[in-house]
PDB file of C-alpha atoms (C1' of nucleotides) in Angstrom:
ATOM      1  CA  MET I   1       0.000   0.000   0.000  1.00  0.00           C
ATOM      2  CA  ALA I   2       1.234   3.410  -0.990  1.00  0.00           C
ATOM      3  CA  LEU I   3       0.358   6.028   1.580  1.00  0.00           C
ATOM      4  CA  MET I   4       2.587   8.617   0.047  1.00  0.00           C
ATOM      5  CA  HIS I   5       0.945  11.903   0.871  1.00  0.00           C
ATOM      6  CA  PRO I   6       3.230  14.206   2.781  1.00  0.00           C
ATOM      7  CA  MET I   7       1.073  16.097   5.218  1.00  0.00           C
ATOM      8  CA  SER I   8       2.136  19.637   4.547  1.00  0.00           C
ATOM      9  CA  ALA I   9       4.675  19.694   1.770  1.00  0.00           C
ATOM     10  CA  HIS I  10       3.487  21.497  -1.292  1.00  0.00           C
ATOM     11  CA  PRO I  11       4.460  19.445  -4.342  1.00  0.00           C
ATOM     12  CA  ASN I  12       4.233  22.048  -7.099  1.00  0.00           C
ATOM     13  CA  ARG I  13       6.061  25.020  -5.730  1.00  0.00           C
ATOM     14  CA  PRO I  14       6.169  27.864  -8.283  1.00  0.00           C
ATOM     15  CA  VAL I  15       9.452  28.255 -10.117  1.00  0.00           C
ATOM     16  CA  TYR I  16       9.935  31.884  -9.212  1.00  0.00           C
ATOM     17  CA  LEU I  17       9.678  31.014  -5.525  1.00  0.00           C
ATOM     18  CA  LYS I  18      12.176  28.181  -5.831  1.00  0.00           C
ATOM     19  CA  LEU I  19      14.552  30.572  -7.549  1.00  0.00           C
ATOM     20  CA  ARG I  20      14.046  33.145  -4.834  1.00  0.00           C
ATOM     21  CA  ASP I  21      14.819  30.590  -2.135  1.00  0.00           C
ATOM     22  CA  GLN I  22      17.901  29.506  -3.978  1.00  0.00           C
ATOM     23  CA  ILE I  23      19.121  33.074  -4.419  1.00  0.00           C
ATOM     24  CA  ALA I  24      18.384  33.939  -0.805  1.00  0.00           C
ATOM     25  CA  ALA I  25      20.388  30.930   0.329  1.00  0.00           C
ATOM     26  CA  ALA I  26      23.264  31.970  -1.916  1.00  0.00           C
ATOM     27  CA  ILE I  27      23.272  35.466  -0.445  1.00  0.00           C
ATOM     28  CA  ILE I  28      23.140  34.228   3.135  1.00  0.00           C
ATOM     29  CA  ASP I  29      25.864  31.685   2.520  1.00  0.00           C
ATOM     30  CA  GLY I  30      28.046  34.256   0.820  1.00  0.00           C
ATOM     31  CA  ALA I  31      28.002  32.569  -2.562  1.00  0.00           C
ATOM     32  CA  TYR I  32      26.935  35.982  -3.808  1.00  0.00           C
ATOM     33  CA  PRO I  33      29.135  38.165  -1.595  1.00  0.00           C
ATOM     34  CA  GLU I  34      28.108  41.664  -0.588  1.00  0.00           C
ATOM     35  CA  GLY I  35      28.964  44.145  -3.279  1.00  0.00           C
ATOM     36  CA  ALA I  36      29.137  41.438  -5.898  1.00  0.00           C
ATOM     37  CA  MET I  37      27.019  41.427  -8.999  1.00  0.00           C
ATOM     38  CA  LEU I  38      24.244  38.902  -9.277  1.00  0.00           C
ATOM     39  CA  PRO I  39      23.988  36.754 -12.400  1.00  0.00           C
ATOM     40  CA  SER I  40      22.094  38.629 -15.073  1.00  0.00           C
ATOM     41  CA  VAL I  41      18.464  37.813 -15.607  1.00  0.00           C
ATOM     42  CA  ARG I  42      19.205  36.213 -18.948  1.00  0.00           C
ATOM     43  CA  ALA I  43      22.245  34.329 -17.714  1.00  0.00           C
ATOM     44  CA  LEU I  44      20.498  32.781 -14.734  1.00  0.00           C
ATOM     45  CA  ALA I  45      17.493  31.999 -16.885  1.00  0.00           C
ATOM     46  CA  ALA I  46      19.642  30.126 -19.362  1.00  0.00           C
ATOM     47  CA  GLU I  47      21.501  28.308 -16.618  1.00  0.00           C
ATOM     48  CA  GLN I  48      18.317  27.256 -14.845  1.00  0.00           C
ATOM     49  CA  GLY I  49      16.358  26.559 -17.986  1.00  0.00           C
ATOM     50  CA  ALA I  50      13.758  29.139 -17.030  1.00  0.00           C
ATOM     51  CA  ASN I  51      12.275  32.205 -18.611  1.00  0.00           C
ATOM     52  CA  PRO I  52      14.075  35.527 -18.073  1.00  0.00           C
ATOM     53  CA  LEU I  53      10.883  37.096 -16.795  1.00  0.00           C
ATOM     54  CA  THR I  54      10.486  34.358 -14.234  1.00  0.00           C
ATOM     55  CA  VAL I  55      13.979  35.088 -12.973  1.00  0.00           C
ATOM     56  CA  ALA I  56      13.196  38.792 -12.946  1.00  0.00           C
ATOM     57  CA  LYS I  57      10.176  38.055 -10.819  1.00  0.00           C
ATOM     58  CA  ALA I  58      12.372  36.170  -8.401  1.00  0.00           C
ATOM     59  CA  TYR I  59      14.794  39.085  -8.211  1.00  0.00           C
ATOM     60  CA  GLN I  60      11.985  41.572  -7.787  1.00  0.00           C
ATOM     61  CA  GLN I  61      11.344  41.119  -4.099  1.00  0.00           C
ATOM     62  CA  PHE I  62      14.988  41.504  -3.218  1.00  0.00           C
ATOM     63  CA  GLN I  63      14.942  44.940  -4.787  1.00  0.00           C
ATOM     64  CA  ASN I  64      11.736  45.849  -2.995  1.00  0.00           C
ATOM     65  CA  ASP I  65      13.348  44.904   0.273  1.00  0.00           C
ATOM     66  CA  GLY I  66      16.445  46.921  -0.532  1.00  0.00           C
ATOM     67  CA  LEU I  67      18.743  43.935  -0.371  1.00  0.00           C
ATOM     68  CA  VAL I  68      19.849  44.405  -3.938  1.00  0.00           C
ATOM     69  CA  GLU I  69      20.797  47.568  -5.753  1.00  0.00           C
ATOM     70  CA  VAL I  70      19.959  47.941  -9.403  1.00  0.00           C
ATOM     71  CA  GLN I  71      22.233  49.791 -11.767  1.00  0.00           C
ATOM     72  CA  ARG I  72      20.220  49.981 -14.898  1.00  0.00           C
ATOM     73  CA  GLY I  73      22.206  48.874 -17.883  1.00  0.00           C
ATOM     74  CA  VAL I  74      24.858  47.340 -15.674  1.00  0.00           C
ATOM     75  CA  GLY I  75      23.454  44.771 -13.321  1.00  0.00           C
ATOM     76  CA  MET I  76      22.188  44.070  -9.820  1.00  0.00           C
ATOM     77  CA  TYR I  77      24.490  44.205  -6.832  1.00  0.00           C
ATOM     78  CA  VAL I  78      24.212  42.757  -3.356  1.00  0.00           C
ATOM     79  CA  VAL I  79      23.902  45.583  -0.853  1.00  0.00           C
ATOM     80  CA  ARG I  80      26.213  45.846   2.162  1.00  0.00           C
ATOM     81  CA  GLY I  81      24.763  44.004   5.138  1.00  0.00           C
ATOM     82  CA  ALA I  82      22.277  42.170   2.949  1.00  0.00           C
ATOM     83  CA  ALA I  83      23.342  38.718   4.107  1.00  0.00           C
ATOM     84  CA  GLU I  84      22.868  39.424   7.779  1.00  0.00           C
ATOM     85  CA  ARG I  85      19.657  41.384   7.318  1.00  0.00           C
ATOM     86  CA  LEU I  86      18.259  38.655   5.135  1.00  0.00           C
ATOM     87  CA  ARG I  87      19.180  35.947   7.574  1.00  0.00           C
ATOM     88  CA  ALA I  88      17.663  37.835  10.487  1.00  0.00           C
ATOM     89  CA  ALA I  89      14.423  38.393   8.598  1.00  0.00           C
ATOM     90  CA  GLU I  90      14.195  34.788   7.439  1.00  0.00           C
ATOM     91  CA  ARG I  91      14.898  33.538  10.936  1.00  0.00           C
ATOM     92  CA  GLU I  92      12.245  35.714  12.468  1.00  0.00           C
ATOM     93  CA  ALA I  93       9.697  34.670   9.863  1.00  0.00           C
ATOM     94  CA  PHE I  94      10.580  31.012  10.274  1.00  0.00           C
ATOM     95  CA  LEU I  95      10.168  31.074  14.029  1.00  0.00           C
ATOM     96  CA  ARG I  96       6.921  32.966  13.858  1.00  0.00           C
ATOM     97  CA  GLU I  97       5.166  31.287  10.965  1.00  0.00           C
ATOM     98  CA  GLU I  98       6.653  27.880  10.363  1.00  0.00           C
ATOM     99  CA  TRP I  99       8.238  26.466  13.468  1.00  0.00           C
ATOM    100  CA  PRO I 100       5.070  26.310  15.586  1.00  0.00           C
ATOM    101  CA  GLU I 101       3.362  24.092  13.035  1.00  0.00           C
ATOM    102  CA  ILE I 102       6.407  21.945  12.501  1.00  0.00           C
ATOM    103  CA  ARG I 103       6.811  21.568  16.229  1.00  0.00           C
ATOM    104  CA  SER I 104       3.230  20.488  16.857  1.00  0.00           C
ATOM    105  CA  ARG I 105       3.284  18.177  13.903  1.00  0.00           C
ATOM    106  CA  MET I 106       6.419  16.452  15.077  1.00  0.00           C
ATOM    107  CA  ALA I 107       4.843  16.065  18.470  1.00  0.00           C
ATOM    108  CA  ARG I 108       1.824  14.410  16.907  1.00  0.00           C
ATOM    109  CA  LEU I 109       4.074  12.039  15.000  1.00  0.00           C
ATOM    110  CA  GLY I 110       5.997  11.148  18.100  1.00  0.00           C
ATOM    111  CA  LEU I 111       9.214  12.845  17.021  1.00  0.00           C
ATOM    112  CA  ASP I 112      11.591  14.886  19.136  1.00  0.00           C
ATOM    113  CA  PRO I 113      13.666  17.569  17.356  1.00  0.00           C
ATOM    114  CA  ALA I 114      16.517  17.057  19.794  1.00  0.00           C
ATOM    115  CA  ASP I 115      16.859  13.436  18.744  1.00  0.00           C
ATOM    116  CA  LEU I 116      17.114  14.309  15.084  1.00  0.00           C
ATOM    117  CA  VAL I 117      19.929  16.819  15.241  1.00  0.00           C
ATOM    118  CA  ILE I 118      22.546  14.167  14.728  1.00  0.00           C
ATOM    119  CA  VAL I 119      20.754  12.333  11.978  1.00  0.00           C
ATOM    120  CA  SER I 120      22.109  13.326   8.616  1.00  0.00           C
TER     121      SER I 120
ATOM    122  CA  MET J   1      11.491  47.966   5.926  1.00  0.00           C
ATOM    123  CA  ALA J   2       9.262  44.993   5.464  1.00  0.00           C
ATOM    124  CA  LEU J   3      11.207  41.888   4.466  1.00  0.00           C
ATOM    125  CA  MET J   4       8.320  39.553   4.997  1.00  0.00           C
ATOM    126  CA  HIS J   5       8.932  36.740   2.593  1.00  0.00           C
ATOM    127  CA  PRO J   6       9.052  33.359   4.301  1.00  0.00           C
ATOM    128  CA  MET J   7      11.603  31.279   2.470  1.00  0.00           C
ATOM    129  CA  SER J   8       9.688  28.079   1.906  1.00  0.00           C
ATOM    130  CA  ALA J   9       6.238  28.407   3.374  1.00  0.00           C
ATOM    131  CA  HIS J  10       3.548  28.320   0.772  1.00  0.00           C
ATOM    132  CA  PRO J  11       1.208  31.229   1.468  1.00  0.00           C
ATOM    133  CA  ASN J  12      -1.860  30.026  -0.437  1.00  0.00           C
ATOM    134  CA  ARG J  13      -2.125  26.451   0.597  1.00  0.00           C
ATOM    135  CA  PRO J  14      -5.087  24.791  -1.148  1.00  0.00           C
ATOM    136  CA  VAL J  15      -8.144  24.281   0.994  1.00  0.00           C
ATOM    137  CA  TYR J  16      -8.417  20.579   0.273  1.00  0.00           C
ATOM    138  CA  LEU J  17      -4.894  20.036   1.594  1.00  0.00           C
ATOM    139  CA  LYS J  18      -5.579  21.995   4.746  1.00  0.00           C
ATOM    140  CA  LEU J  19      -8.661  19.899   5.285  1.00  0.00           C
ATOM    141  CA  ARG J  20      -6.724  16.710   4.679  1.00  0.00           C
ATOM    142  CA  ASP J  21      -4.121  17.694   7.236  1.00  0.00           C
ATOM    143  CA  GLN J  22      -6.792  18.531   9.712  1.00  0.00           C
ATOM    144  CA  ILE J  23      -8.589  15.241   9.161  1.00  0.00           C
ATOM    145  CA  ALA J  24      -5.359  13.265   9.355  1.00  0.00           C
ATOM    146  CA  ALA J  25      -4.548  14.956  12.640  1.00  0.00           C
ATOM    147  CA  ALA J  26      -7.998  14.108  13.953  1.00  0.00           C
ATOM    148  CA  ILE J  27      -7.579  10.450  13.028  1.00  0.00           C
ATOM    149  CA  ILE J  28      -4.125  10.211  14.549  1.00  0.00           C
ATOM    150  CA  ASP J  29      -5.237  11.948  17.722  1.00  0.00           C
ATOM    151  CA  GLY J  30      -8.283   9.722  17.982  1.00  0.00           C
ATOM    152  CA  ALA J  31     -10.790  12.521  17.555  1.00  0.00           C
ATOM    153  CA  TYR J  32     -12.255  10.278  14.866  1.00  0.00           C
ATOM    154  CA  PRO J  33     -11.882   6.870  16.569  1.00  0.00           C
ATOM    155  CA  GLU J  34     -11.386   3.696  14.579  1.00  0.00           C
ATOM    156  CA  GLY J  35     -14.683   2.293  13.398  1.00  0.00           C
ATOM    157  CA  ALA J  36     -16.397   5.630  13.807  1.00  0.00           C
ATOM    158  CA  MET J  37     -18.106   7.419  10.983  1.00  0.00           C
ATOM    159  CA  LEU J  38     -16.483  10.524   9.582  1.00  0.00           C
ATOM    160  CA  PRO J  39     -18.514  13.709   9.274  1.00  0.00           C
ATOM    161  CA  SER J  40     -20.421  13.663   6.004  1.00  0.00           C
ATOM    162  CA  VAL J  41     -19.044  15.617   3.085  1.00  0.00           C
ATOM    163  CA  ARG J  42     -21.850  18.132   3.325  1.00  0.00           C
ATOM    164  CA  ALA J  43     -21.688  18.435   7.073  1.00  0.00           C
ATOM    165  CA  LEU J  44     -17.975  19.090   7.201  1.00  0.00           C
ATOM    166  CA  ALA J  45     -18.306  21.459   4.259  1.00  0.00           C
ATOM    167  CA  ALA J  46     -20.936  23.477   6.075  1.00  0.00           C
ATOM    168  CA  GLU J  47     -18.945  23.477   9.292  1.00  0.00           C
ATOM    169  CA  GLN J  48     -15.753  24.592   7.598  1.00  0.00           C
ATOM    170  CA  GLY J  49     -17.397  26.967   5.168  1.00  0.00           C
ATOM    171  CA  ALA J  50     -16.045  25.023   2.227  1.00  0.00           C
ATOM    172  CA  ASN J  51     -17.487  23.381  -0.848  1.00  0.00           C
ATOM    173  CA  PRO J  52     -18.669  19.776  -0.512  1.00  0.00           C
ATOM    174  CA  LEU J  53     -16.500  18.757  -3.444  1.00  0.00           C
ATOM    175  CA  THR J  54     -13.471  20.260  -1.818  1.00  0.00           C
ATOM    176  CA  VAL J  55     -14.134  18.180   1.264  1.00  0.00           C
ATOM    177  CA  ALA J  56     -14.689  15.117  -0.899  1.00  0.00           C
ATOM    178  CA  LYS J  57     -11.335  15.734  -2.516  1.00  0.00           C
ATOM    179  CA  ALA J  58      -9.751  15.866   0.907  1.00  0.00           C
ATOM    180  CA  TYR J  59     -11.394  12.558   1.840  1.00  0.00           C
ATOM    181  CA  GLN J  60     -10.383  10.959  -1.451  1.00  0.00           C
ATOM    182  CA  GLN J  61      -6.819  10.083  -0.609  1.00  0.00           C
ATOM    183  CA  PHE J  62      -7.778   8.420   2.639  1.00  0.00           C
ATOM    184  CA  GLN J  63      -9.954   6.032   0.677  1.00  0.00           C
ATOM    185  CA  ASN J  64      -7.203   5.394  -1.861  1.00  0.00           C
ATOM    186  CA  ASP J  65      -4.882   4.505   0.966  1.00  0.00           C
ATOM    187  CA  GLY J  66      -7.430   2.197   2.516  1.00  0.00           C
ATOM    188  CA  LEU J  67      -7.591   4.151   5.734  1.00  0.00           C
ATOM    189  CA  VAL J  68     -11.261   4.851   5.304  1.00  0.00           C
ATOM    190  CA  GLU J  69     -14.044   2.526   4.197  1.00  0.00           C
ATOM    191  CA  VAL J  70     -16.841   3.889   2.082  1.00  0.00           C
ATOM    192  CA  GLN J  71     -20.361   2.595   2.385  1.00  0.00           C
ATOM    193  CA  ARG J  72     -22.141   4.273  -0.458  1.00  0.00           C
ATOM    194  CA  GLY J  73     -25.311   5.944   0.645  1.00  0.00           C
ATOM    195  CA  VAL J  74     -24.291   5.583   4.263  1.00  0.00           C
ATOM    196  CA  GLY J  75     -21.005   7.235   5.058  1.00  0.00           C
ATOM    197  CA  MET J  76     -17.288   6.806   5.500  1.00  0.00           C
ATOM    198  CA  TYR J  77     -15.797   4.881   8.369  1.00  0.00           C
ATOM    199  CA  VAL J  78     -12.342   4.865   9.894  1.00  0.00           C
ATOM    200  CA  VAL J  79     -10.700   1.501   9.321  1.00  0.00           C
ATOM    201  CA  ARG J  80      -9.185  -0.525  12.160  1.00  0.00           C
ATOM    202  CA  GLY J  81      -5.533   0.330  12.672  1.00  0.00           C
ATOM    203  CA  ALA J  82      -5.870   3.478  10.589  1.00  0.00           C
ATOM    204  CA  ALA J  83      -4.499   5.798  13.259  1.00  0.00           C
ATOM    205  CA  GLU J  84      -1.273   3.919  13.784  1.00  0.00           C
ATOM    206  CA  ARG J  85      -0.723   3.210  10.101  1.00  0.00           C
ATOM    207  CA  LEU J  86      -1.360   6.839   9.260  1.00  0.00           C
ATOM    208  CA  ARG J  87       1.022   8.050  11.910  1.00  0.00           C
ATOM    209  CA  ALA J  88       3.755   5.690  10.783  1.00  0.00           C
ATOM    210  CA  ALA J  89       3.358   6.722   7.169  1.00  0.00           C
ATOM    211  CA  GLU J  90       3.328  10.409   7.993  1.00  0.00           C
ATOM    212  CA  ARG J  91       6.363  10.049  10.179  1.00  0.00           C
ATOM    213  CA  GLU J  92       8.309   8.207   7.530  1.00  0.00           C
ATOM    214  CA  ALA J  93       7.363  10.750   4.877  1.00  0.00           C
ATOM    215  CA  PHE J  94       8.219  13.639   7.135  1.00  0.00           C
ATOM    216  CA  LEU J  95      11.667  12.317   7.948  1.00  0.00           C
ATOM    217  CA  ARG J  96      12.418  11.473   4.369  1.00  0.00           C
ATOM    218  CA  GLU J  97      11.048  14.468   2.492  1.00  0.00           C
ATOM    219  CA  GLU J  98      10.675  17.380   4.847  1.00  0.00           C
ATOM    220  CA  TRP J  99      13.080  17.138   7.725  1.00  0.00           C
ATOM    221  CA  PRO J 100      16.268  17.304   5.666  1.00  0.00           C
ATOM    222  CA  GLU J 101      15.257  20.607   4.141  1.00  0.00           C
ATOM    223  CA  ILE J 102      14.047  22.003   7.428  1.00  0.00           C
ATOM    224  CA  ARG J 103      17.242  20.923   9.104  1.00  0.00           C
ATOM    225  CA  SER J 104      19.530  22.506   6.540  1.00  0.00           C
ATOM    226  CA  ARG J 105      17.450  25.645   6.467  1.00  0.00           C
ATOM    227  CA  MET J 106      17.616  26.018  10.222  1.00  0.00           C
ATOM    228  CA  ALA J 107      21.362  25.532  10.042  1.00  0.00           C
ATOM    229  CA  ARG J 108      21.600  28.292   7.498  1.00  0.00           C
ATOM    230  CA  LEU J 109      19.557  30.578   9.711  1.00  0.00           C
ATOM    231  CA  GLY J 110      21.698  29.806  12.706  1.00  0.00           C
ATOM    232  CA  LEU J 111      19.023  27.906  14.579  1.00  0.00           C
ATOM    233  CA  ASP J 112      19.402  24.754  16.623  1.00  0.00           C
ATOM    234  CA  PRO J 113      16.351  22.489  16.919  1.00  0.00           C
ATOM    235  CA  ALA J 114      17.431  21.391  20.363  1.00  0.00           C
ATOM    236  CA  ASP J 115      17.217  24.960  21.634  1.00  0.00           C
ATOM    237  CA  LEU J 116      13.686  25.439  20.377  1.00  0.00           C
ATOM    238  CA  VAL J 117      12.055  22.476  22.033  1.00  0.00           C
ATOM    239  CA  ILE J 118      11.169  24.489  25.083  1.00  0.00           C
ATOM    240  CA  VAL J 119       9.985  27.573  23.250  1.00  0.00           C
ATOM    241  CA  SER J 120       6.244  27.761  22.838  1.00  0.00           C
TER     242      SER J 120
ATOM    243  C1'  DA X   1      29.244  56.410 -31.977  1.00  0.00           C
ATOM    244  C1'  DT X   2      28.303  51.637 -32.363  1.00  0.00           C
ATOM    245  C1'  DG X   3      27.570  46.977 -30.739  1.00  0.00           C
ATOM    246  C1'  DG X   4      26.643  44.392 -26.906  1.00  0.00           C
ATOM    247  C1'  DC X   5      25.562  43.912 -22.521  1.00  0.00           C
ATOM    248  C1'  DT X   6      22.376  45.187 -18.581  1.00  0.00           C
ATOM    249  C1'  DG X   7      17.125  45.497 -16.485  1.00  0.00           C
ATOM    250  C1'  DT X   8      12.220  46.492 -17.715  1.00  0.00           C
ATOM    251  C1'  DA X   9       7.497  47.136 -19.842  1.00  0.00           C
ATOM    252  C1'  DT X  10       3.972  45.398 -22.789  1.00  0.00           C
ATOM    253  C1'  DT X  11       0.849  42.092 -24.545  1.00  0.00           C
ATOM    254  C1'  DA X  12      -0.766  37.586 -25.538  1.00  0.00           C
ATOM    255  C1'  DT X  13      -1.331  32.716 -24.790  1.00  0.00           C
ATOM    256  C1'  DG X  14      -1.539  28.024 -22.956  1.00  0.00           C
ATOM    257  C1'  DG X  15      -1.850  25.167 -19.037  1.00  0.00           C
ATOM    258  C1'  DC X  16      -3.233  23.765 -14.721  1.00  0.00           C
ATOM    259  C1'  DA X  17      -5.070  23.722 -10.012  1.00  0.00           C
ATOM    260  C1'  DC X  18      -8.790  25.134  -7.246  1.00  0.00           C
ATOM    261  C1'  DT X  19     -13.450  26.068  -6.562  1.00  0.00           C
ATOM    262  C1'  DG X  20     -18.224  26.025  -7.507  1.00  0.00           C
ATOM    263  C1'  DA X  21     -23.337  24.537  -8.913  1.00  0.00           C
ATOM    264  C1'  DT X  22     -26.184  20.921 -10.308  1.00  0.00           C
ATOM    265  C1'  DG X  23     -27.867  16.462 -10.749  1.00  0.00           C
ATOM    266  C1'  DC X  24     -27.578  11.450 -10.187  1.00  0.00           C
ATOM    267  C1'  DA X  25     -26.931   6.778  -7.826  1.00  0.00           C
ATOM    268  C1'  DC X  26     -27.189   4.585  -3.670  1.00  0.00           C
ATOM    269  C1'  DC X  27     -28.794   3.158   1.056  1.00  0.00           C
ATOM    270  C1'  DC X  28     -31.470   3.263   5.330  1.00  0.00           C
ATOM    271  C1'  DC X  29     -35.547   4.012   8.014  1.00  0.00           C
ATOM    272  C1'  DA X  30     -40.176   5.151   9.111  1.00  0.00           C
TER     273       DA X  30
ATOM    274  C1'  DT F   1     -42.710   3.210  -0.767  1.00  0.00           C
ATOM    275  C1'  DG F   2     -41.495   7.488  -0.010  1.00  0.00           C
ATOM    276  C1'  DG F   3     -38.145  10.965   2.067  1.00  0.00           C
ATOM    277  C1'  DG F   4     -33.833  12.307   3.541  1.00  0.00           C
ATOM    278  C1'  DG F   5     -29.447  11.070   4.288  1.00  0.00           C
ATOM    279  C1'  DT F   6     -25.083   9.289   1.994  1.00  0.00           C
ATOM    280  C1'  DG F   7     -20.978   9.677  -1.830  1.00  0.00           C
ATOM    281  C1'  DC F   8     -19.870  10.875  -6.569  1.00  0.00           C
ATOM    282  C1'  DA F   9     -19.736  12.373 -11.557  1.00  0.00           C
ATOM    283  C1'  DT F  10     -20.050  16.103 -14.897  1.00  0.00           C
ATOM    284  C1'  DC F  11     -19.519  20.648 -16.573  1.00  0.00           C
ATOM    285  C1'  DA F  12     -18.062  25.247 -16.161  1.00  0.00           C
ATOM    286  C1'  DG F  13     -15.731  29.301 -14.251  1.00  0.00           C
ATOM    287  C1'  DT F  14     -11.747  31.621 -12.246  1.00  0.00           C
ATOM    288  C1'  DG F  15      -7.199  32.908 -11.271  1.00  0.00           C
ATOM    289  C1'  DC F  16      -2.292  32.111 -10.975  1.00  0.00           C
ATOM    290  C1'  DC F  17       1.795  30.535 -13.179  1.00  0.00           C
ATOM    291  C1'  DA F  18       4.895  30.202 -16.837  1.00  0.00           C
ATOM    292  C1'  DT F  19       6.190  31.110 -21.337  1.00  0.00           C
ATOM    293  C1'  DA F  20       6.875  33.762 -25.477  1.00  0.00           C
ATOM    294  C1'  DA F  21       7.909  37.603 -28.747  1.00  0.00           C
ATOM    295  C1'  DT F  22       9.059  42.374 -28.905  1.00  0.00           C
ATOM    296  C1'  DA F  23      10.508  46.607 -27.853  1.00  0.00           C
ATOM    297  C1'  DC F  24      12.539  50.059 -25.007  1.00  0.00           C
ATOM    298  C1'  DA F  25      15.972  52.431 -21.764  1.00  0.00           C
ATOM    299  C1'  DG F  26      20.347  52.682 -19.832  1.00  0.00           C
ATOM    300  C1'  DC F  27      25.493  51.765 -19.429  1.00  0.00           C
ATOM    301  C1'  DC F  28      30.145  50.620 -21.155  1.00  0.00           C
ATOM    302  C1'  DA F  29      34.224  49.199 -23.799  1.00  0.00           C
ATOM    303  C1'  DT F  30      36.025  49.259 -28.253  1.00  0.00           C
TER     304       DT F  30
END
DNA sequence: ATGGCTGTATTATGGCACTGATGCACCCCA
DNA sequence: TGGGGTGCATCAGTGCCATAATACAGCCAT
């Protein structure tokens, strides 16, 4: 018998959100260092096999939040302090909106976060 | 500055998935005991302010997985052993598909699961 | 100044998931 | 044998997502 229906995972996550997550992770991890230029919309689109506008949509929110500075005709640059600000914001959002559910769900499933720290 | 863009949470989670989660939780917790009849599609729809078909879609997978027995014209009943089987399946799926991502994301955000057990 | 790179705006289109309204098939009980 | 309760199938509507084809605006090195 199958029973393969993850309780909360959303199977078809939009591409532009996946890209945004990936970019955010790269900024936090320093793969895109502060002051560095992000891959161009067209370049990242080609690399990821996506549409340039989809990539642009992923970049959009970073500009809105002032984490990325746009120099029209040149490129987009990671602002100073972007990594730390981004990490702080993501952490706060995670603790407020996601962790409570995860915590209660694990409790229901008989799992203890402390026991799983070592695993993988 | 706003910066409110949860990294992986899906904002608009479909109603039928929310309902399924809720029903699964109720079965695991014993709110719908084994052998008991589930609320009818129309009843639950009215109670939750949803469409009967949406509720039916939420019930669907439980039938496919053999956790619920349908007596046409009568109602749907929770199968014996459904709670434990459901919990085991959910736990396995969680550990395999969700926990790794959550774990690595928390690491990136500088969070330690062990420290958050007490919180909330 | 010209070619080539940046990001951006516009418009259109196809696909797909979600939701909704209606009607039908089935079963039980009075 | 009705009436009211089940689940379920069909059709249609809606909105988001992703793609595409262009065109435009700005910058820079040659």
